[in-house]
Amino acid sequence: MTTMKPQRVKRLRQVPLTGRILVKEGHAVEPDSVVARVETLPGRVLKANAAGALGVEPGTLDRWMLKQVGDHVSAGEAIAGRTDFFERRSARSPIDGVLAIVSRNLGYVYVREMIELGEVTGPVRVDVAKDIRVPPSEVQRCLISGIRPGSIVIKGQILASNKVNPRKPLVSESPIYGRVREVSFAEGTITIAPIFPSLDILAYMKGTVTGFAPASGVEITGNAVAIDGIWGLGGEAFGPLKVIDGDLTDASSLKESDRGSVVAVNGTASYEALVAAEDAGLAGAVLAYLPSQTALRLVGPHRNLGVTGDEEVPFPIVVTEGFLPSPMKEETLSTLRSHQGTVVSLRGITHIRAGVIRPEIIIPVD
């Protein structure tokens, strides 16, 4: 039996500019090691005409600044000021945020809003119809331009507006920073999935910190076997590997010792077994194939199977052969068998378009 050869595998753990990196080059990491933490993300930028408010020339603005670039400021807080014949003049921040730019040519001060991520770990359904007091069927005409599945929204952003009273329209706002997953005109709701379901960014795979990409993240390198899947669902997971012959049709065959495991099945799994396996505590599943009707039951009949990664599925699923009945390739199955018990990393994210992303299984090898 032939098995796949290990190689040097590198993965970049993306960290936003406002993330705090917690590791140094040369650190050894496990899949659950926290390499960075995200507390806020940069939002919109608003400007204040500071020179105009103070009555000074733009080129002299530095002289009157009370805050410096990088300082945190509150809405209404004085960021520049001067006394003019016993009268105190000041320029104030339009929002809570970080002072980003002081323009000596225009005399403007720019403040960048910082979005608090909070602790939201799952999708949020917003009852838009109720918020703006219209029947669900009328939500479509009230949507703000650009609000559609796939669009990014920030906390407090207006999703829909009912201008029944032009002076005080009824609005529905996003409660989180996230991506619009679904807009339902039948129910009058919008479902938003958080961009960062956790504030901690994990190493994901066993290895060593080998570098930092400028303004991008932490690079992890390890000796491993990387197996590409054809299609997958869900985000990332890790756990000890267990191989099962045949199909997974009954989750009762899973033992208590399988809790936290990644199960590889040389066949397929039924919808019922996958849902029940969540209660059994599985961390992830690798299947030879998954019928498209089962996939659609997991994600919903209207989802695009070509772009996955943020579904409400029990755990990440990686399919190695496709949607039609087919056993795993012998090399893939032999490789998985030879590494049973090893803690493997699993990612179900799939983008079948420009910038293709395939699901994967990473098996560390000492």
Short mmCIF file of C-alpha atoms in Angstrom, two decimals:
data_model
loop_
_atom_site.label_atom_id
_atom_site.label_comp_id
_atom_site.label_asym_id
_atom_site.label_seq_id
_atom_site.Cartn_x
_atom_site.Cartn_y
_atom_site.Cartn_z
CA MET A 1 0.00 0.00 0.00
CA THR A 2 1.36 3.40 -0.99
CA THR A 3 0.98 6.42 1.25
CA MET A 4 1.40 10.10 0.57
CA LYS A 5 4.80 11.61 1.35
CA PRO A 6 5.21 14.33 3.98
CA GLN A 7 6.43 17.76 2.93
CA ARG A 8 7.05 21.20 4.39
CA VAL A 9 3.61 22.77 4.73
CA LYS A 10 3.12 26.49 5.36
CA ARG A 11 -0.12 28.18 6.36
CA LEU A 12 -0.69 31.88 6.99
CA ARG A 13 -2.98 32.70 9.91
CA GLN A 14 -4.43 36.03 8.86
CA VAL A 15 -4.51 38.72 11.54
CA PRO A 16 -6.22 42.11 11.04
CA LEU A 17 -4.17 45.25 11.57
CA THR A 18 -5.81 45.71 14.96
CA GLY A 19 -5.00 42.16 16.06
CA ARG A 20 -2.41 41.55 18.77
CA ILE A 21 0.16 38.87 17.84
CA LEU A 22 1.05 36.70 20.86
CA VAL A 23 3.89 34.54 19.50
CA LYS A 24 7.43 35.06 18.31
CA GLU A 25 9.42 33.53 15.49
CA GLY A 26 10.69 30.07 16.46
CA HIS A 27 7.81 29.29 18.84
CA ALA A 28 6.52 25.72 18.59
CA VAL A 29 2.72 25.63 18.31
CA GLU A 30 -0.05 23.06 18.46
CA PRO A 31 -3.35 23.39 16.55
CA ASP A 32 -5.05 24.93 19.61
CA SER A 33 -2.25 27.42 20.36
CA VAL A 34 -3.49 31.02 20.36
CA VAL A 35 -1.21 33.00 18.02
CA ALA A 36 -3.14 36.29 17.99
CA ARG A 37 -6.18 37.99 19.48
CA VAL A 38 -8.62 40.32 17.75
CA GLU A 39 -10.52 42.84 19.87
CA THR A 40 -11.48 45.53 17.36
CA LEU A 41 -11.51 46.06 13.62
CA PRO A 42 -11.13 49.33 11.70
CA GLY A 43 -14.40 50.85 10.49
CA ARG A 44 -15.45 54.02 8.71
CA VAL A 45 -13.36 57.21 8.71
CA LEU A 46 -14.99 60.55 9.55
CA LYS A 47 -13.40 63.99 9.30
CA ALA A 48 -13.59 67.15 11.37
CA ASN A 49 -12.74 70.60 9.99
CA ALA A 50 -10.35 71.36 12.83
CA ALA A 51 -8.68 74.42 11.25
CA GLY A 52 -12.06 75.93 10.48
CA ALA A 53 -13.35 75.31 14.00
CA LEU A 54 -10.27 76.97 15.49
CA GLY A 55 -10.06 79.76 12.95
CA VAL A 56 -6.42 79.02 12.04
CA GLU A 57 -4.46 78.33 8.88
CA PRO A 58 -4.28 74.59 7.98
CA GLY A 59 -0.49 74.68 7.99
CA THR A 60 -0.43 75.67 11.67
CA LEU A 61 -2.80 72.92 12.82
CA ASP A 62 -0.04 70.87 14.50
CA ARG A 63 0.49 73.68 16.99
CA TRP A 64 -3.06 73.42 18.31
CA MET A 65 -3.50 69.63 18.46
CA LEU A 66 -4.44 68.20 21.87
CA LYS A 67 -4.34 64.61 20.58
CA GLN A 68 -1.79 62.87 18.40
CA VAL A 69 -2.11 60.31 15.60
CA GLY A 70 -2.78 56.91 17.18
CA ASP A 71 -4.53 58.30 20.26
CA HIS A 72 -7.95 56.91 21.20
CA VAL A 73 -10.64 59.59 21.29
CA SER A 74 -14.30 59.70 22.29
CA ALA A 75 -17.18 61.27 20.38
CA GLY A 76 -17.35 64.95 21.35
CA GLU A 77 -13.88 64.97 22.92
CA ALA A 78 -11.68 67.99 22.13
CA ILE A 79 -8.87 66.96 19.76
CA ALA A 80 -7.56 70.48 19.08
CA GLY A 81 -8.06 73.81 20.81
CA ARG A 82 -6.90 77.38 21.33
CA THR A 83 -7.92 80.51 23.23
CA ASP A 84 -8.91 83.53 21.14
CA PHE A 85 -9.44 86.73 23.18
CA PHE A 86 -10.83 84.94 26.23
CA GLU A 87 -12.92 82.65 24.03
CA ARG A 88 -11.96 78.98 24.04
CA ARG A 89 -12.28 77.37 20.60
CA SER A 90 -12.07 73.64 20.05
CA ALA A 91 -12.42 70.97 17.39
CA ARG A 92 -14.10 67.78 18.57
CA SER A 93 -14.05 64.17 17.45
CA PRO A 94 -17.17 63.15 15.48
CA ILE A 95 -17.01 59.53 16.71
CA ASP A 96 -15.35 57.14 19.15
CA GLY A 97 -12.18 55.88 17.51
CA VAL A 98 -8.52 56.43 16.80
CA LEU A 99 -7.05 59.65 15.44
CA ALA A 100 -5.77 58.56 12.02
CA ILE A 101 -4.60 61.59 10.02
CA VAL A 102 -3.93 65.29 10.58
CA SER A 103 -4.03 67.07 7.21
CA ARG A 104 -1.78 70.11 7.18
CA ASN A 105 -2.96 71.01 3.67
CA LEU A 106 -6.71 70.88 4.19
CA GLY A 107 -6.87 71.49 7.91
CA TYR A 108 -8.97 68.38 8.52
CA VAL A 109 -8.52 65.76 11.23
CA TYR A 110 -9.60 62.22 10.34
CA VAL A 111 -10.82 59.76 12.98
CA ARG A 112 -11.20 56.04 12.29
CA GLU A 113 -14.00 54.21 14.06
CA MET A 114 -12.99 51.00 15.83
CA ILE A 115 -15.57 48.21 15.73
CA GLU A 116 -15.91 46.18 18.90
CA LEU A 117 -16.25 42.52 17.90
CA GLY A 118 -17.83 41.27 21.11
CA GLU A 119 -18.31 37.59 21.83
CA VAL A 120 -20.80 36.57 19.11
CA THR A 121 -20.03 32.97 18.14
CA GLY A 122 -22.84 32.14 15.73
CA PRO A 123 -25.14 33.60 13.07
CA VAL A 124 -27.70 36.22 14.12
CA ARG A 125 -31.13 36.52 12.52
CA VAL A 126 -32.45 40.09 12.33
CA ASP A 127 -36.25 40.48 12.17
CA VAL A 128 -36.22 43.34 9.68
CA ALA A 129 -39.97 43.28 9.02
CA LYS A 130 -40.68 43.73 12.72
CA ASP A 131 -38.05 46.46 13.14
CA ILE A 132 -39.42 48.66 10.37
CA ARG A 133 -43.06 47.56 10.80
CA VAL A 134 -43.82 46.24 7.33
CA PRO A 135 -45.06 42.86 6.08
CA PRO A 136 -42.22 40.46 5.13
CA SER A 137 -43.17 40.80 1.46
CA GLU A 138 -42.33 44.53 1.56
CA VAL A 139 -38.85 44.17 3.06
CA GLN A 140 -37.23 43.99 -0.38
CA ARG A 141 -38.23 47.54 -1.32
CA CYS A 142 -36.93 48.84 2.01
CA LEU A 143 -33.44 47.29 1.81
CA ILE A 144 -30.50 49.66 1.72
CA SER A 145 -28.52 49.44 -1.52
CA GLY A 146 -25.73 46.87 -1.32
CA ILE A 147 -27.36 44.67 1.34
CA ARG A 148 -27.37 41.19 -0.17
CA PRO A 149 -25.94 37.73 0.56
CA GLY A 150 -22.17 37.96 0.77
CA SER A 151 -21.96 41.65 1.66
CA ILE A 152 -20.03 42.77 4.76
CA VAL A 153 -21.87 44.86 7.38
CA ILE A 154 -20.63 46.53 10.54
CA LYS A 155 -22.32 46.80 13.90
CA GLY A 156 -24.94 49.53 13.80
CA GLN A 157 -25.09 49.69 10.00
CA ILE A 158 -28.60 50.26 8.63
CA LEU A 159 -29.92 47.24 6.74
CA ALA A 160 -33.37 48.53 5.81
CA SER A 161 -35.38 51.71 6.26
CA ASN A 162 -39.08 52.54 6.24
CA LYS A 163 -39.51 56.25 5.53
CA VAL A 164 -43.14 56.38 6.61
CA ASN A 165 -42.04 59.45 8.59
CA PRO A 166 -39.26 61.18 6.58
CA ARG A 167 -38.09 63.08 9.65
CA LYS A 168 -37.74 59.92 11.73
CA PRO A 169 -37.68 56.81 9.52
CA LEU A 170 -37.90 53.37 11.06
CA VAL A 171 -34.64 51.46 10.58
CA SER A 172 -33.27 47.97 11.14
CA GLU A 173 -29.58 47.79 12.09
CA SER A 174 -26.97 45.04 12.10
CA PRO A 175 -26.24 43.91 15.68
CA ILE A 176 -22.78 42.57 14.76
CA TYR A 177 -19.84 42.91 12.40
CA GLY A 178 -20.33 40.12 9.90
CA ARG A 179 -21.29 38.83 6.47
CA VAL A 180 -24.89 38.65 5.22
CA ARG A 181 -25.63 34.96 4.81
CA GLU A 182 -29.29 35.04 3.80
CA VAL A 183 -32.04 37.54 3.02
CA SER A 184 -35.48 35.96 3.41
CA PHE A 185 -38.37 37.90 1.86
CA ALA A 186 -40.75 35.14 2.94
CA GLU A 187 -39.94 35.71 6.63
CA GLY A 188 -38.72 39.30 6.41
CA THR A 189 -35.39 38.46 8.04
CA ILE A 190 -31.68 38.87 7.36
CA THR A 191 -29.19 36.33 8.73
CA ILE A 192 -25.68 37.61 9.48
CA ALA A 193 -22.70 35.39 10.32
CA PRO A 194 -19.84 36.90 12.34
CA ILE A 195 -16.60 37.36 10.40
CA PHE A 196 -14.64 36.26 13.46
CA PRO A 197 -16.64 33.66 15.44
CA SER A 198 -13.84 33.75 18.01
CA LEU A 199 -11.59 36.57 19.17
CA ASP A 200 -8.70 34.12 19.40
CA ILE A 201 -6.83 33.18 16.23
CA LEU A 202 -5.44 29.67 16.59
CA ALA A 203 -2.36 28.15 14.96
CA TYR A 204 -4.67 25.57 13.28
CA MET A 205 -1.80 23.15 12.58
CA LYS A 206 1.17 21.75 14.47
CA GLY A 207 4.45 23.42 13.57
CA THR A 208 6.72 26.36 14.23
CA VAL A 209 6.23 30.10 13.82
CA THR A 210 8.49 30.88 10.87
CA GLY A 211 7.63 34.47 10.10
CA PHE A 212 5.22 37.35 10.03
CA ALA A 213 3.74 38.67 6.79
CA PRO A 214 3.50 42.50 6.87
CA ALA A 215 -0.03 43.55 7.84
CA SER A 216 -1.26 40.00 7.11
CA GLY A 217 -0.59 37.51 9.86
CA VAL A 218 1.50 34.71 11.34
CA GLU A 219 3.16 32.05 9.21
CA ILE A 220 3.16 28.48 10.60
CA THR A 221 5.41 25.83 9.03
CA GLY A 222 5.40 22.13 9.79
CA ASN A 223 6.35 18.74 8.39
CA ALA A 224 3.06 17.21 7.30
CA VAL A 225 0.99 15.33 4.76
CA ALA A 226 -1.53 17.67 3.12
CA ILE A 227 -4.57 16.05 1.51
CA ASP A 228 -6.78 18.23 -0.69
CA GLY A 229 -10.48 17.52 -0.75
CA ILE A 230 -12.83 18.02 -3.69
CA TRP A 231 -15.50 19.82 -1.67
CA GLY A 232 -16.28 20.67 1.93
CA LEU A 233 -18.42 22.48 4.46
CA GLY A 234 -17.78 24.46 7.61
CA GLY A 235 -14.71 26.11 9.05
CA GLU A 236 -11.72 24.61 10.85
CA ALA A 237 -11.29 21.85 13.41
CA PHE A 238 -8.70 19.44 14.75
CA GLY A 239 -8.67 16.18 16.66
CA PRO A 240 -7.28 12.63 16.75
CA LEU A 241 -7.96 10.74 13.53
CA LYS A 242 -10.11 7.60 13.39
CA VAL A 243 -10.87 5.61 10.20
CA ILE A 244 -14.19 3.78 9.73
CA ASP A 245 -14.85 1.22 6.98
CA GLY A 246 -18.15 1.42 5.13
CA ASP A 247 -20.78 4.14 5.54
CA LEU A 248 -21.66 6.11 8.64
CA THR A 249 -25.41 5.61 8.83
CA ASP A 250 -25.89 5.40 12.57
CA ALA A 251 -24.13 7.69 15.03
CA SER A 252 -24.79 5.17 17.81
CA SER A 253 -21.80 3.22 16.45
CA LEU A 254 -19.56 6.03 17.73
CA LYS A 255 -18.07 5.46 21.16
CA GLU A 256 -17.48 7.85 24.03
CA SER A 257 -13.77 7.60 23.25
CA ASP A 258 -14.51 9.10 19.81
CA ARG A 259 -15.53 12.42 21.36
CA GLY A 260 -13.37 15.19 19.92
CA SER A 261 -12.15 12.97 17.04
CA VAL A 262 -11.99 13.56 13.31
CA VAL A 263 -13.60 10.52 11.70
CA ALA A 264 -12.62 9.42 8.19
CA VAL A 265 -15.26 7.28 6.44
CA ASN A 266 -14.44 5.14 3.41
CA GLY A 267 -17.90 5.77 2.04
CA THR A 268 -20.54 8.33 2.89
CA ALA A 269 -22.70 9.42 5.82
CA SER A 270 -26.43 9.93 6.11
CA TYR A 271 -27.91 13.29 7.05
CA GLU A 272 -29.31 11.84 10.26
CA ALA A 273 -25.96 10.34 11.26
CA LEU A 274 -24.10 13.62 10.69
CA VAL A 275 -26.59 15.59 12.78
CA ALA A 276 -26.53 12.97 15.56
CA ALA A 277 -22.73 12.84 15.46
CA GLU A 278 -22.67 16.39 16.80
CA ASP A 279 -24.18 15.10 20.06
CA ALA A 280 -21.57 12.34 20.02
CA GLY A 281 -18.95 15.10 20.11
CA LEU A 282 -17.22 14.61 16.75
CA ALA A 283 -14.83 17.42 15.81
CA GLY A 284 -14.96 16.78 12.07
CA ALA A 285 -15.58 14.25 9.31
CA VAL A 286 -13.75 13.17 6.16
CA LEU A 287 -15.99 11.36 3.66
CA ALA A 288 -15.24 9.66 0.38
CA TYR A 289 -18.41 11.15 -1.11
CA LEU A 290 -21.54 13.00 -0.07
CA PRO A 291 -24.71 12.95 -2.21
CA SER A 292 -25.71 16.45 -3.28
CA GLN A 293 -29.19 16.02 -1.77
CA THR A 294 -27.59 15.35 1.62
CA ALA A 295 -25.36 18.40 1.23
CA LEU A 296 -28.38 20.57 0.42
CA ARG A 297 -30.23 19.25 3.49
CA LEU A 298 -27.28 20.34 5.60
CA VAL A 299 -26.94 23.87 4.21
CA GLY A 300 -30.42 24.65 2.88
CA PRO A 301 -31.85 24.29 -0.63
CA HIS A 302 -30.98 27.83 -1.75
CA ARG A 303 -27.30 27.90 -0.77
CA ASN A 304 -24.56 28.08 -3.37
CA LEU A 305 -22.53 24.88 -2.95
CA GLY A 306 -19.64 26.53 -4.79
CA VAL A 307 -18.92 28.92 -1.89
CA THR A 308 -18.91 27.40 1.57
CA GLY A 309 -17.33 27.95 4.96
CA ASP A 310 -19.80 29.75 7.23
CA GLU A 311 -22.69 27.27 7.30
CA GLU A 312 -24.52 26.16 10.42
CA VAL A 313 -23.28 22.57 10.12
CA PRO A 314 -22.50 20.22 13.02
CA PHE A 315 -18.74 20.30 12.26
CA PRO A 316 -16.40 20.73 9.28
CA ILE A 317 -16.80 18.11 6.57
CA VAL A 318 -14.26 17.33 3.83
CA VAL A 319 -15.25 15.21 0.83
CA THR A 320 -12.33 13.62 -1.02
CA GLU A 321 -14.02 12.27 -4.20
CA GLY A 322 -17.19 14.25 -4.90
CA PHE A 323 -20.99 13.90 -4.88
CA LEU A 324 -21.27 10.58 -6.73
CA PRO A 325 -20.78 7.19 -5.01
CA SER A 326 -17.08 6.39 -5.04
CA PRO A 327 -14.63 4.90 -2.53
CA MET A 328 -11.58 6.86 -1.43
CA LYS A 329 -8.48 6.58 -3.55
CA GLU A 330 -6.27 3.83 -2.14
CA GLU A 331 -3.38 6.22 -1.52
CA THR A 332 -5.62 8.60 0.45
CA LEU A 333 -7.18 5.81 2.53
CA SER A 334 -3.80 4.17 3.23
CA THR A 335 -2.38 7.50 4.36
CA LEU A 336 -5.29 8.11 6.72
CA ARG A 337 -5.07 4.56 8.12
CA SER A 338 -1.34 4.87 8.79
CA HIS A 339 -1.89 8.00 10.89
CA GLN A 340 -4.81 6.91 13.08
CA GLY A 341 -4.59 8.55 16.49
CA THR A 342 -2.62 11.54 15.18
CA VAL A 343 -4.17 14.94 15.86
CA VAL A 344 -5.01 16.22 12.36
CA SER A 345 -6.23 19.63 11.19
CA LEU A 346 -9.32 19.94 9.03
CA ARG A 347 -10.73 22.83 6.99
CA GLY A 348 -13.98 22.58 5.04
CA ILE A 349 -13.93 26.01 3.35
CA THR A 350 -14.51 25.73 -0.41
CA HIS A 351 -14.48 28.49 -3.05
CA ILE A 352 -14.92 27.18 -6.58
CA ARG A 353 -14.28 30.42 -8.47
CA ALA A 354 -11.40 32.86 -9.08
CA GLY A 355 -8.97 32.41 -6.22
CA VAL A 356 -9.95 28.77 -5.69
CA ILE A 357 -9.88 27.47 -2.10
CA ARG A 358 -10.08 23.73 -1.57
CA PRO A 359 -10.87 21.93 1.69
CA GLU A 360 -7.97 20.08 3.26
CA ILE A 361 -6.71 17.62 5.86
CA ILE A 362 -3.27 18.26 7.33
CA ILE A 363 -1.54 15.36 9.10
CA PRO A 364 1.58 16.38 11.07
CA VAL A 365 4.59 14.09 10.78
CA ASP A 366 7.50 14.29 13.19
#
